[in-house]
Structure formats: structure tokens, C-alpha cells
Short mmCIF file of C-alpha atoms in Angstrom, two decimals:
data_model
loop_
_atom_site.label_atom_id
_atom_site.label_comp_id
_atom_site.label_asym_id
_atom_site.label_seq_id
_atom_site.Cartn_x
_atom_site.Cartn_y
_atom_site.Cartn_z
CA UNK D 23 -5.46 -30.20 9.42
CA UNK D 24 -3.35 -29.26 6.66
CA UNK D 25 -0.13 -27.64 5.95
CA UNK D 26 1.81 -25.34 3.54
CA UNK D 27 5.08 -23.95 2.96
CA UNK D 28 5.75 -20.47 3.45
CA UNK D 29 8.82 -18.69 2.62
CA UNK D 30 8.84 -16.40 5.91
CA UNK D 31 6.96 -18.02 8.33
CA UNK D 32 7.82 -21.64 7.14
CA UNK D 33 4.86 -23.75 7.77
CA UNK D 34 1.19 -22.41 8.39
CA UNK D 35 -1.65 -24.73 9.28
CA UNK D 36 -5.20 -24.94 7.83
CA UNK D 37 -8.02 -25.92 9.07
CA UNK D 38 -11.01 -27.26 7.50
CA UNK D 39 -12.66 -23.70 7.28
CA UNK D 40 -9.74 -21.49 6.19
CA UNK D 41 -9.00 -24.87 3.23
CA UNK D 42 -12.15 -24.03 1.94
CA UNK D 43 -11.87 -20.30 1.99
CA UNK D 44 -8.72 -20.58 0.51
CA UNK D 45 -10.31 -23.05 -2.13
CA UNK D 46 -12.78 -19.96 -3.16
CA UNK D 47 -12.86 -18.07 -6.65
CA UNK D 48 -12.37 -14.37 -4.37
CA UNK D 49 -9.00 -15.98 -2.88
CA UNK D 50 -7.74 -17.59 -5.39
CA UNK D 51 -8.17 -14.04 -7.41
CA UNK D 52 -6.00 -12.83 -4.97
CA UNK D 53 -3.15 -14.89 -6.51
CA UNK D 54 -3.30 -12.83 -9.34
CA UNK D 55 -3.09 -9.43 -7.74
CA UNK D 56 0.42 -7.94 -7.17
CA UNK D 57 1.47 -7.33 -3.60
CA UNK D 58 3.67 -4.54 -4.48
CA UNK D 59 2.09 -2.94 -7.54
CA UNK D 60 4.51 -2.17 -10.57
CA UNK D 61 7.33 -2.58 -8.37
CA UNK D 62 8.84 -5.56 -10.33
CA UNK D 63 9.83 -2.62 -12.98
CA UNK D 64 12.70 -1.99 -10.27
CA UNK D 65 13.23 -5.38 -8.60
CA UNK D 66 12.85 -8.12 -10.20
CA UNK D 67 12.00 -10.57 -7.47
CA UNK D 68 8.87 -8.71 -6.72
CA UNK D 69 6.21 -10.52 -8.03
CA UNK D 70 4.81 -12.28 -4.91
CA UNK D 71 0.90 -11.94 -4.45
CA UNK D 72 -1.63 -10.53 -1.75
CA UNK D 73 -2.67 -14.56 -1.76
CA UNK D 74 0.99 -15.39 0.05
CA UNK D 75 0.74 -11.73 2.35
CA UNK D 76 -3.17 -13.27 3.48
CA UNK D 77 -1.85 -16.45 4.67
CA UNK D 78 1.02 -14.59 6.41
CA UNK D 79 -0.89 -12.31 8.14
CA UNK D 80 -3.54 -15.45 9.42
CA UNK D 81 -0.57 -17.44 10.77
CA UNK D 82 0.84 -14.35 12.45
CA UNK D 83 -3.14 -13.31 13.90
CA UNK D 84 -3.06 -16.79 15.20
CA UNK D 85 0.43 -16.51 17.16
CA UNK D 86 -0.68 -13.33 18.58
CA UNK D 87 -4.49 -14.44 19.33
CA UNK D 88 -3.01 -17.82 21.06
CA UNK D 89 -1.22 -15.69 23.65
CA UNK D 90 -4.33 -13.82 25.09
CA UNK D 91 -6.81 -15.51 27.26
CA UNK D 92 -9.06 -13.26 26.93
CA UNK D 93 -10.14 -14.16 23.36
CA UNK D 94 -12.50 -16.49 23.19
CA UNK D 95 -12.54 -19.82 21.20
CA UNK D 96 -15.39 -18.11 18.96
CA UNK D 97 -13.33 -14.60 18.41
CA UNK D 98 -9.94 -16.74 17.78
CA UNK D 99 -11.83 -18.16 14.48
CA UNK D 100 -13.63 -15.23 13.66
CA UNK D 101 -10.16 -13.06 13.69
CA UNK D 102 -8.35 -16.01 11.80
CA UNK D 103 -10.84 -15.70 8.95
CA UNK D 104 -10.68 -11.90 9.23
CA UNK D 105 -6.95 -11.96 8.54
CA UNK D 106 -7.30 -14.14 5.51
CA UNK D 107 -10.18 -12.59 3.83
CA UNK D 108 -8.58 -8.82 4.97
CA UNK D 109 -7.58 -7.60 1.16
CA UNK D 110 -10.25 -9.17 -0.77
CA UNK D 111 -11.27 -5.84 -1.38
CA UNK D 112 -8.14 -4.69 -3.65
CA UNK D 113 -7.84 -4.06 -7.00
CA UNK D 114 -5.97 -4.81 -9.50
CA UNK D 115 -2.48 -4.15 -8.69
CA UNK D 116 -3.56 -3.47 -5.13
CA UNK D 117 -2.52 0.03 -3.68
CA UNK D 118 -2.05 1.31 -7.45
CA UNK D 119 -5.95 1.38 -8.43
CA UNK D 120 -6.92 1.96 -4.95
CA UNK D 121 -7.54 5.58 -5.02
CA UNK D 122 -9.58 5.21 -8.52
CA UNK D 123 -11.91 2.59 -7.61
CA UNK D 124 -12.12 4.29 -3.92
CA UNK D 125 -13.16 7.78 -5.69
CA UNK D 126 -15.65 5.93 -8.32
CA UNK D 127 -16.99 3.10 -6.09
CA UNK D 128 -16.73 4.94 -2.61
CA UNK D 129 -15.47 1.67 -1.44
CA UNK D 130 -12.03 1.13 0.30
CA UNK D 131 -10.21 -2.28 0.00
CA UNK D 132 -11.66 -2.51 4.06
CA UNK D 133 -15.22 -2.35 2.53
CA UNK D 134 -15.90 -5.86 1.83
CA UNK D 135 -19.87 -6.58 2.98
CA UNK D 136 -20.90 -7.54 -0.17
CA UNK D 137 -18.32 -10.00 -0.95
CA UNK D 138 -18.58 -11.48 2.61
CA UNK D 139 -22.31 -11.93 2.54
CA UNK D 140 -23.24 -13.03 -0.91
CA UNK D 141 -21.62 -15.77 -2.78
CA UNK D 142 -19.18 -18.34 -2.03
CA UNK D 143 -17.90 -16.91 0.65
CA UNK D 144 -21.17 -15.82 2.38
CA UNK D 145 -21.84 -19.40 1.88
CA UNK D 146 -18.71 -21.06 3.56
CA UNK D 147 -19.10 -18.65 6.45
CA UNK D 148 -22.28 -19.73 6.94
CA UNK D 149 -21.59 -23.32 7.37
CA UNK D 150 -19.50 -22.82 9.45
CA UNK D 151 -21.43 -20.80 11.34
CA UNK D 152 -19.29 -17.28 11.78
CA UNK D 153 -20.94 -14.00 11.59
CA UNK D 154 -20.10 -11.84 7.99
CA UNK D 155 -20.73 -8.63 10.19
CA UNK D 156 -18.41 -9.69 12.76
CA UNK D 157 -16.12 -10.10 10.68
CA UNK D 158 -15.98 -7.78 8.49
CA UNK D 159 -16.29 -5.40 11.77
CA UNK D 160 -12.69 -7.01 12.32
CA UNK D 161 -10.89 -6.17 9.58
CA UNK D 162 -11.77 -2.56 9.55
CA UNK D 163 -9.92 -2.50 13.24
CA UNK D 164 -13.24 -1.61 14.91
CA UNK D 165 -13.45 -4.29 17.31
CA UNK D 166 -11.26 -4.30 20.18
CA UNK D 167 -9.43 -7.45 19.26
CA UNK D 168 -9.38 -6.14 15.45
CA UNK D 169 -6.60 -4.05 16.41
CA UNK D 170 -4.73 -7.12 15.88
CA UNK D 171 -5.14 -6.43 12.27
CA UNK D 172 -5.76 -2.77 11.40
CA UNK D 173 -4.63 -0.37 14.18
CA UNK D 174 -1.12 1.51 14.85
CA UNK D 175 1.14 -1.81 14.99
CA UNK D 176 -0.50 -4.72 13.85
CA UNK D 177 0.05 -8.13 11.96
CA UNK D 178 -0.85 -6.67 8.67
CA UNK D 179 2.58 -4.78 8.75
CA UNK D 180 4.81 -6.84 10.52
CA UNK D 181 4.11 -9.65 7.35
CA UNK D 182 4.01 -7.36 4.45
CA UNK D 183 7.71 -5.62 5.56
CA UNK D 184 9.28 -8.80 6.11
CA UNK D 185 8.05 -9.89 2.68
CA UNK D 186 8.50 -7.06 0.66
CA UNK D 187 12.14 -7.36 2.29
CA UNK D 188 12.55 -10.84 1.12
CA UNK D 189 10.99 -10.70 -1.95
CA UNK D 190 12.42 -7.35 -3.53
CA UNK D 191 15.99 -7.94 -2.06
CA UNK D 192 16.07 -5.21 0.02
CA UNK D 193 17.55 -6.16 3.27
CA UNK D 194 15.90 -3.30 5.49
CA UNK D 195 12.92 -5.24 6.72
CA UNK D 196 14.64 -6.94 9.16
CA UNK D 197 11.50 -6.71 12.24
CA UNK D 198 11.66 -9.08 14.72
CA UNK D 199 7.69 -10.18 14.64
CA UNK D 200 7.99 -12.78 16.88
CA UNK D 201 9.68 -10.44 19.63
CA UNK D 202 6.91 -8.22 19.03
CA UNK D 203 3.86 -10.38 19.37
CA UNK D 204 5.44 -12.05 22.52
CA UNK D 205 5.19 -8.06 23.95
CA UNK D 206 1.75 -7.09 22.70
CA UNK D 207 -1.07 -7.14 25.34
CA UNK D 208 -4.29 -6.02 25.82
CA UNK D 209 -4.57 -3.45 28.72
CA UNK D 210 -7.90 -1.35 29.33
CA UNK D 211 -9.38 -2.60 25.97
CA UNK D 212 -6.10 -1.48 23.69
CA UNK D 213 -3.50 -3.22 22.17
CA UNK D 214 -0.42 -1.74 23.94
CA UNK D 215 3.22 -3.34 23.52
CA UNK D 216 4.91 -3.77 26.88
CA UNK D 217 8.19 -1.85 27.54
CA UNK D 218 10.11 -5.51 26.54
CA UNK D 219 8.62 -4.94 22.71
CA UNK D 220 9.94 -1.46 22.41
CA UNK D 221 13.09 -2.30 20.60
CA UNK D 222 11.18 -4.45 18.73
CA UNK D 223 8.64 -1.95 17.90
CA UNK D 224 11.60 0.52 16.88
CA UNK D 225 12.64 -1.77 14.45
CA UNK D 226 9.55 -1.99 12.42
CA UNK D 227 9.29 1.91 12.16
CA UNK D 228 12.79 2.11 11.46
CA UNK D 229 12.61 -0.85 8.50
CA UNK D 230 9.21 0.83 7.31
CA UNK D 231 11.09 4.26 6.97
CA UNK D 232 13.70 2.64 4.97
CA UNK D 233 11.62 0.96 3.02
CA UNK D 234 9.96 3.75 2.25
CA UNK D 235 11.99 5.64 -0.23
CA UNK D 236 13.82 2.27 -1.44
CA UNK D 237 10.73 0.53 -2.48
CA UNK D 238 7.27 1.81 -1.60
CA UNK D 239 7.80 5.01 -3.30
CA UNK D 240 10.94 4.51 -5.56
CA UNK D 241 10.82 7.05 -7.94
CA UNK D 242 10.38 4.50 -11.07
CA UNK D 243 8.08 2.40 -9.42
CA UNK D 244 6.38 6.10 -8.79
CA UNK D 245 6.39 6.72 -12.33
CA UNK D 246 5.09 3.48 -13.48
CA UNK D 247 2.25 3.61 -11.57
CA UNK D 248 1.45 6.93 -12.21
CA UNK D 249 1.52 6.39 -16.34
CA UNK D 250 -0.74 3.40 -15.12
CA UNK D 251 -3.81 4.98 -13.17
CA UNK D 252 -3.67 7.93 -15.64
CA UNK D 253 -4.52 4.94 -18.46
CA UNK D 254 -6.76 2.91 -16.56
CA UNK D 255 -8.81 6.54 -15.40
CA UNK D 256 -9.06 7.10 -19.18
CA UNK D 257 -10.57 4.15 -19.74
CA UNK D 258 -13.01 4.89 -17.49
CA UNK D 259 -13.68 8.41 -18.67
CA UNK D 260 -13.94 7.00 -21.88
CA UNK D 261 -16.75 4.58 -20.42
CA UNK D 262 -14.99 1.77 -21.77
CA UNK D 263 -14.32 0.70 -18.15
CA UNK D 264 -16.68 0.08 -15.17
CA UNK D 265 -15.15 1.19 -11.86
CA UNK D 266 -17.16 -1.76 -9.94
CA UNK D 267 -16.08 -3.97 -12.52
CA UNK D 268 -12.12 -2.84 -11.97
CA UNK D 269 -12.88 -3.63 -8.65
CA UNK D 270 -13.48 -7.76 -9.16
CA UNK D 271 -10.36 -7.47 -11.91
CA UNK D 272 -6.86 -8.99 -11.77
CA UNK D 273 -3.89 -8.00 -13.17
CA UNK D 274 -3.84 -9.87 -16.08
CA UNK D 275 -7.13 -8.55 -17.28
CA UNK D 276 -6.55 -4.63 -16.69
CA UNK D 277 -3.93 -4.78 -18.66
CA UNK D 278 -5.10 -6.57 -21.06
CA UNK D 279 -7.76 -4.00 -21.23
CA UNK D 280 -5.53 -1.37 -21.70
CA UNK D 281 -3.29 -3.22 -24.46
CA UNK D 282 -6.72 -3.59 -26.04
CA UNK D 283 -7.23 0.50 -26.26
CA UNK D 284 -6.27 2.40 -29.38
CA UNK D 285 -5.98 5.23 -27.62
CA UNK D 286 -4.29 7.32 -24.73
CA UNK D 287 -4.61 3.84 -22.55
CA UNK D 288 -2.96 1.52 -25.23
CA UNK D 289 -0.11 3.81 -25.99
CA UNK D 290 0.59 4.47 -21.87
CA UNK D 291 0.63 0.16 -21.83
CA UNK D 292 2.49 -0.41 -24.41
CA UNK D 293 5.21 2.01 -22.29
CA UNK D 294 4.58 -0.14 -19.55
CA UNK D 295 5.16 -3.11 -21.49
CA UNK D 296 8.43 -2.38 -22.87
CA UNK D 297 9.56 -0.16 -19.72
CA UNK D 298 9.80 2.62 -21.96
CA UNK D 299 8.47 5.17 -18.85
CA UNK D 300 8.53 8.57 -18.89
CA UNK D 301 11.11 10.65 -17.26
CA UNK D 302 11.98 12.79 -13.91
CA UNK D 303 11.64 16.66 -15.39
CA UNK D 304 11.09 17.55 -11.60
CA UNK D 305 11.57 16.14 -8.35
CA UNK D 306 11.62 17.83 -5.66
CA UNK D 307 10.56 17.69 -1.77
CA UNK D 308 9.10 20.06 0.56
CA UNK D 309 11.88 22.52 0.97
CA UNK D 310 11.77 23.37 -2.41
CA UNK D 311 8.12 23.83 -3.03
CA UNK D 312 7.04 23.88 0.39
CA UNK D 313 3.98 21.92 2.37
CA UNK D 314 1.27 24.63 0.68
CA UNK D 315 1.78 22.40 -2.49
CA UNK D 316 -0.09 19.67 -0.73
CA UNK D 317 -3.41 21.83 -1.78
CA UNK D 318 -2.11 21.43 -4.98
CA UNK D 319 -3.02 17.57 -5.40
CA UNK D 320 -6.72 18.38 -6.32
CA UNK D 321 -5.39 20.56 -8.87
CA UNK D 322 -2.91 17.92 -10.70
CA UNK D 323 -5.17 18.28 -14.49
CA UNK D 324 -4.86 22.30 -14.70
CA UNK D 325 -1.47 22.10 -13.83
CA UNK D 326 -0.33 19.63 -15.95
CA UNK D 327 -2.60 21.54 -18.90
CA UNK D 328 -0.51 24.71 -17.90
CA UNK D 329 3.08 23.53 -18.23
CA UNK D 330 2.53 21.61 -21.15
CA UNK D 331 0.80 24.99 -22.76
CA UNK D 332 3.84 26.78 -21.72
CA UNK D 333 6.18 23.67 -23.26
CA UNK D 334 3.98 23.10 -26.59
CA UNK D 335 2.88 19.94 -26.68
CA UNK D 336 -0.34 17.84 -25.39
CA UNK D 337 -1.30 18.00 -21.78
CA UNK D 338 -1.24 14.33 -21.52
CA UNK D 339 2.48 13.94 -22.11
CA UNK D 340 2.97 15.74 -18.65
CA UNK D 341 2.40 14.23 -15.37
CA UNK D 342 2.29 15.38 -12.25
CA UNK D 343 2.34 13.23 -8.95
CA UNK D 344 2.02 15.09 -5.00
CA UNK D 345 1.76 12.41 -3.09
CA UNK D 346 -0.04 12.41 0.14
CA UNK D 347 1.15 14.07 3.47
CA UNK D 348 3.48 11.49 5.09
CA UNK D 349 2.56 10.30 8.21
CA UNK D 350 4.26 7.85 10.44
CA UNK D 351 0.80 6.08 12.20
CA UNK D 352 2.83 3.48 14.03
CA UNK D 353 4.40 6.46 16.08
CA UNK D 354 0.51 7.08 18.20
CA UNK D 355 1.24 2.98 19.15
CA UNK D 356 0.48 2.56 22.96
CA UNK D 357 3.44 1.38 25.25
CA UNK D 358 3.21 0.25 28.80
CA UNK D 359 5.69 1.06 30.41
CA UNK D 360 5.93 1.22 34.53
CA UNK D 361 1.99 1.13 34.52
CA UNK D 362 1.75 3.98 32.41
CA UNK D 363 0.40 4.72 28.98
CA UNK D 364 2.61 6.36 26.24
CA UNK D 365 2.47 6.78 22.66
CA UNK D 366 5.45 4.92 20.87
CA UNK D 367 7.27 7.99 19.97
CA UNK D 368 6.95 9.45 23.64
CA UNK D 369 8.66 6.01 25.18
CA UNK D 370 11.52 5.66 22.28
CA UNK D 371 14.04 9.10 21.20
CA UNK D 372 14.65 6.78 18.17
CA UNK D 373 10.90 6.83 16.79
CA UNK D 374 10.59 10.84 17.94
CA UNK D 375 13.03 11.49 15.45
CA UNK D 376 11.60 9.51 12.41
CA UNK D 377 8.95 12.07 11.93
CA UNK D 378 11.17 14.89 10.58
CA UNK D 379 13.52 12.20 8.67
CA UNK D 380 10.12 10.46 7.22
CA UNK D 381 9.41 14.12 5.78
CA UNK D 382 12.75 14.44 3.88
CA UNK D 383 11.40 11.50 2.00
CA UNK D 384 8.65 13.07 0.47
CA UNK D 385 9.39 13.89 -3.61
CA UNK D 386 6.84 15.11 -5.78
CA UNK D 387 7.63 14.42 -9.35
CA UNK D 388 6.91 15.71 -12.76
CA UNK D 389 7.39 12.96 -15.55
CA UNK D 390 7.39 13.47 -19.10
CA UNK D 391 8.92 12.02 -22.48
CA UNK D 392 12.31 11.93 -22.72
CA UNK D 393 12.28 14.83 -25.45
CA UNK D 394 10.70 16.93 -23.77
CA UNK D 395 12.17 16.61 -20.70
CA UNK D 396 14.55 19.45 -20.38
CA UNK D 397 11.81 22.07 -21.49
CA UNK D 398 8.70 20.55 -19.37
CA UNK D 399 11.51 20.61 -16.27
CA UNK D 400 12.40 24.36 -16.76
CA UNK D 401 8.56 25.03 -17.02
CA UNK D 402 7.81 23.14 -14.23
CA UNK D 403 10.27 25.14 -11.88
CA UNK D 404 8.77 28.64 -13.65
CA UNK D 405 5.03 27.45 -12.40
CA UNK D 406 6.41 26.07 -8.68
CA UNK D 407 9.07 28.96 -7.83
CA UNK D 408 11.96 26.89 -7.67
CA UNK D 409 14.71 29.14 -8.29
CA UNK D 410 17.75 26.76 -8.60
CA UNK D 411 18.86 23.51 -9.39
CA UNK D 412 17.63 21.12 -7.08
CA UNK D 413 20.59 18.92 -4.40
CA UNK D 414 18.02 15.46 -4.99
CA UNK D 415 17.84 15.74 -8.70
CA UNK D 416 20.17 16.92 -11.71
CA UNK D 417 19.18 15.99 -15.43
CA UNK D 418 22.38 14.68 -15.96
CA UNK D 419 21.49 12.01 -13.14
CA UNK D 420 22.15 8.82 -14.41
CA UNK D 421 18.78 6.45 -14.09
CA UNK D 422 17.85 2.98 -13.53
#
């Protein structure tokens, strides 16, 4: 048995199979993949790995496993290894590439079969005599005791707010994890957290709301990565990039790739490089341009080719990002409470009223050059009906 040093946790112990996993070429990739994407662009301090998150989220599978008798000896090992092995599957840059590779590949980060049965890690598993399908089966939360790491409230999130917290400065993950495992049962075949976890619960919906417009969707670290899919998707289009092959990349390499380009990609990187991102023209939340523009997000190319037809200049010097509906999953959690079953938001008036605030978050933003910011603004409010000045966003804001 061996030990390391962890930062939140303090010290997690290995085992002969999880030091040899650890020891492989797929996890030690994973030291070179960005746990929070482009974020660094707006803190600093964020530059920790999904390598540190996937020992985090082992120790914490093993706290909560330890607790439950009904997991057997076998399972506890199997959903050990499941925790460490869970993001294997990411990209470069993790969530940031996610949605290319997932629309190119079909594959999610979750799909992970062919890493777990051929190769090195196919191998170790095999000596040591734990099922790939099992496994995998685990980390895609469709086992019962999976739910430990991919269902409503599980140990996935309760390490990666804590370390985003820590890492990026930003003193809103505060969630008592150790409160929270302590309260987490299985009842009936469900994770549920018992009515002495609610507070505990509440806290990691309230620190994942706040870290929601601080750091997960900051509007530079927004930018950034927008300005980076649109050069790594040229690439592609270009065929000068295989989407299975972005899929095994690290950071390093993808953006060397880009640098690389003497086109469209090489002059978005060199941006990147320098931080010399484009701007805020537009951003705005639902009650300016209303839910309906949700449809809108299979539409982003002809929209962006109409303002900057309108503006003058070349559709690629406009960029439109609608992010996804905002949804709050922790809320459908299970709570026991009395011998009954309620959802999280039904047991706590605190998490009921998230949902609405959570909303008021959502900003969709149109970026552009700084010289053409004014114009591809006014056309932008033209083609979305936004008759006024916006509260959330002036040009004469001043900008990190």
C-alpha cells in the first residue's frame, strides 16, 4: 500500500491495482488534460488536471463504498477502479472538445469500451481479474451502486466543486462532502440522502449555482473556448484533423496543431496565445431574446453568416454561442425523509428556488473583433429583436 498527497483530501491510498493503473500511458495522459478547460485565461491558479480530480473522486468512492454493507468486497474494487478510470474518455481540454468529438465520433467521455478492453489497461484489469464490462457499466451510472459516480448527487461532483474552488480561488465551493457521504444510503435500490444530509446536499447545489456564472461559464472563459472549438472544427473540416484521433490528444498537442495551421485555426491560436480574444457585441439572457432562441443553437453558421453580411466583413469574425438549456439535475436527488421518498427540491424551499435563479444565469453571447464590435452588436440586436440596451451588458463595460 502506497500513499500520496492530495491537496483536498490530504492523503489517498493505493493499492497494488489502482498503482499500476495509475502507472498506465491512458492515465498518465490524463495529466495533461485541463480540468477546467481555458479557464486559466481568467484565474490563474487553474491549471490542475483531470489526473488530480480521478484520484479525488476514487478516495471519495471509497469513503462512501466503506459505509454500505451491502457492497460486496468484489463491487468495492470494481467501483474503485471505475472512479479512477471515469474520464479517460475526455478530450483535449475536457468539456471544451466534448461536443466535437461527441458529434464526429458518437462517443461521449462515458463511452470508454475500447480503451478498457484493449491495451494496457484491458491488460491490468485482467490480471487482476475485474470485469471491463462491469466496469465500464459503472461509470455510465447504470448499475445500482454506479450511482455513486454518475447519478443526481454523486462523488464526481462533490470532488470537482471543491477543487475548482480551491484551485481557481473562488471561495463558493465550500460542500461539506464528508457530511454528505456519512447521509447517503441505499434504500429500495437508489441512492437517497437521509433527511441529516439535506443541509449538506443544499450546499452543493447552492456552491454549484455560484459557481456557475463565476467560473464554469464566465463570459471570457466562454469566449475562449468558443474561438477554440470553432479552430479545432476547422481543422477538421479541413481534414487536417481526425476526430478519433482528437479524441487520444492532450492539450499540448491540439494546440500545437492549431499553432501549426496557416489558416483560420492558426490565426484563432495565436489569439489564444496572446489572450488577444474577441469581444462581447451581445450578451444577453432569456428575457431579452426569450427561451424560443434555444431552437436557434442548430442554426449558429447562418446566423453568424447573416450579421456579418449585414456588418461587412467575413462570417468567421462573428461568433455566436446559445448555450444549452440550464438544468439543475441535482434538484430530482432522492431524500428520505420520515420513511418517505422526495426529490431534493420537494424536501428543501432553498433548492425549489434555485431553478428560476439558475435561469437568470443563462447569457448567450455574440463575440467579435474589437473593431467591429459596435456595428456586429447593433446588428446582432436588429436580427434577435432586442429593442434596448441591455441591464447585464453596456459597451462601455469595462472587461477583464
Amino acid at each position: 500500500m502506497k500513499v500520496i498527497r492530495d491537496p483536498i483530501h490530504g492523503y489517498i491510498e493505493l493499492d497494488a491495482l489502482t498503482m499500476a493503473l495509475i502507472d498506465s500511458s491512458p492515465m498518465q495522459r490524463l495529466r495533461r488534460i485541463s480540468q477546467l478547460g481555458l479557464s486559466n485565461l481568467v484565474y490563474p491558479g487553474a491549471n490542475h488536471t483531470r489526473f488530480e480530480h480521478s484520484l479525488g473522486v476514487m478516495h471519495l468512492a471509497g469513503m462512501l463504498t466503506s459505509r454500505i454493507d451491502t457492497v460486496t468486497r468484489e463491487e468495492k474494487e470494481e467501483l474503485r477502479v471505475a472512479a479512477l478510470l471515469h474520464d479517460l474518455g475526455h478530450g483535449p481540454f475536457s468539456h471544451v472538445t466534448e461536443g466535437l468529438v461527441k458529434h464526429y465520433t458518437r462517443q461521449g467521455h462515458e463511452d470508454i469500451r475500447d480503451i478498457l478492453k484493449k491495451g494496457e489497461i484491458a491488460e491490468i484489469l485482467g490480471e487482476h481479474g475485474i470485469n471491463p464490462v462491469k466496469v465500464e457499466r459503472h461509470i455510465q451510472g447504470q448499475t445500482d451502486f454506479g450511482k455513486i459516480l454518475n447519478s443526481e448527487i454523486d462523488v464526481d461532483k462533490m470532488d470537482y466543486l471543491v477543487r475548482d474552488s480551491h484551485y481557481t480561488g473562488v471561495a463558493f465551493g465550500l460542500v461539506d462532502h464528508a457530511r454528505l457521504i456519512n447521509e447517503m444510503q441505499f434504500y429500495e435500490n437508489k441512492l437517497v440522502v437521509a433527511a441529516g444530509g439535506v443541509k449538506a446536499a443544499e450546499s452543493l447545489l447552492v456552491s454549484r449555482f455560484l459557481m456557475h456564472p463565476s467560473v464554469y461559464y464566465h463570459h471570457v472563459s466562454r469566449i475562449a473556448e468558443t474561438m477554440f472549438v470553432r479552430a479545432v472544427e476547422d481543422l477538421i473540416q479541413q481534414e487536417m484533423l481526425d476526430p478519433f484521433e482528437l479524441r487520444r490528444m492532450d492539450d499540448a498537442r491540439i494546440f500545437e496543431t492549431m499553432r501549426n495551421n496557416s489558416g483560420y485555426a492558426g490565426e484563432l491560436a495565436a489569439r489564444l496565445d496572446d489572450r488577444k480574444l474577441y469581444k462581447r457585441a451581445l450578451y444577453v439572457g432569456f428575457e431579452d431574446v426569450g427561451e424560443g432562441v434555444l431552437k436557434q443553437r442548430k442554426n449558429v453558421r447562418r446566423i453568424e453568416a447573416e450579421i456579418a453580411d449585414i456588418v461587412g466583413i467575413d462570417s468567421k469574425e462573428v461568433l455566436i454561442d446559445i448555450p444549452r438549456d440550464p438544468e439543475i439535475v441535482e434538484m430530482k436527488a432522492l431524500v428520505k425523509m420520515n420513511g418517505r421518498m422526495l426529490r431534493l427540491d420537494e424536501a428543501s424551499h432553498v433548492v425549489a428556488t434555485l431553478e428560476q435563479a439558475h435561469r437568470d444565469n443563462w447569457k448567450m453571447g455574440v463575440y467579435t473583433t474589437q473593431e467591429n464590435r459596435e456595428a456586429v452588436g447593433k446588428a446582432a440586436r436588429d436580427f434577435f429583436d432586442i429593442k434596448r440596451e441591455t441591464r447585464q451588458f453596456r459597451l462601455t463595460d469595462l472587461e477583464v
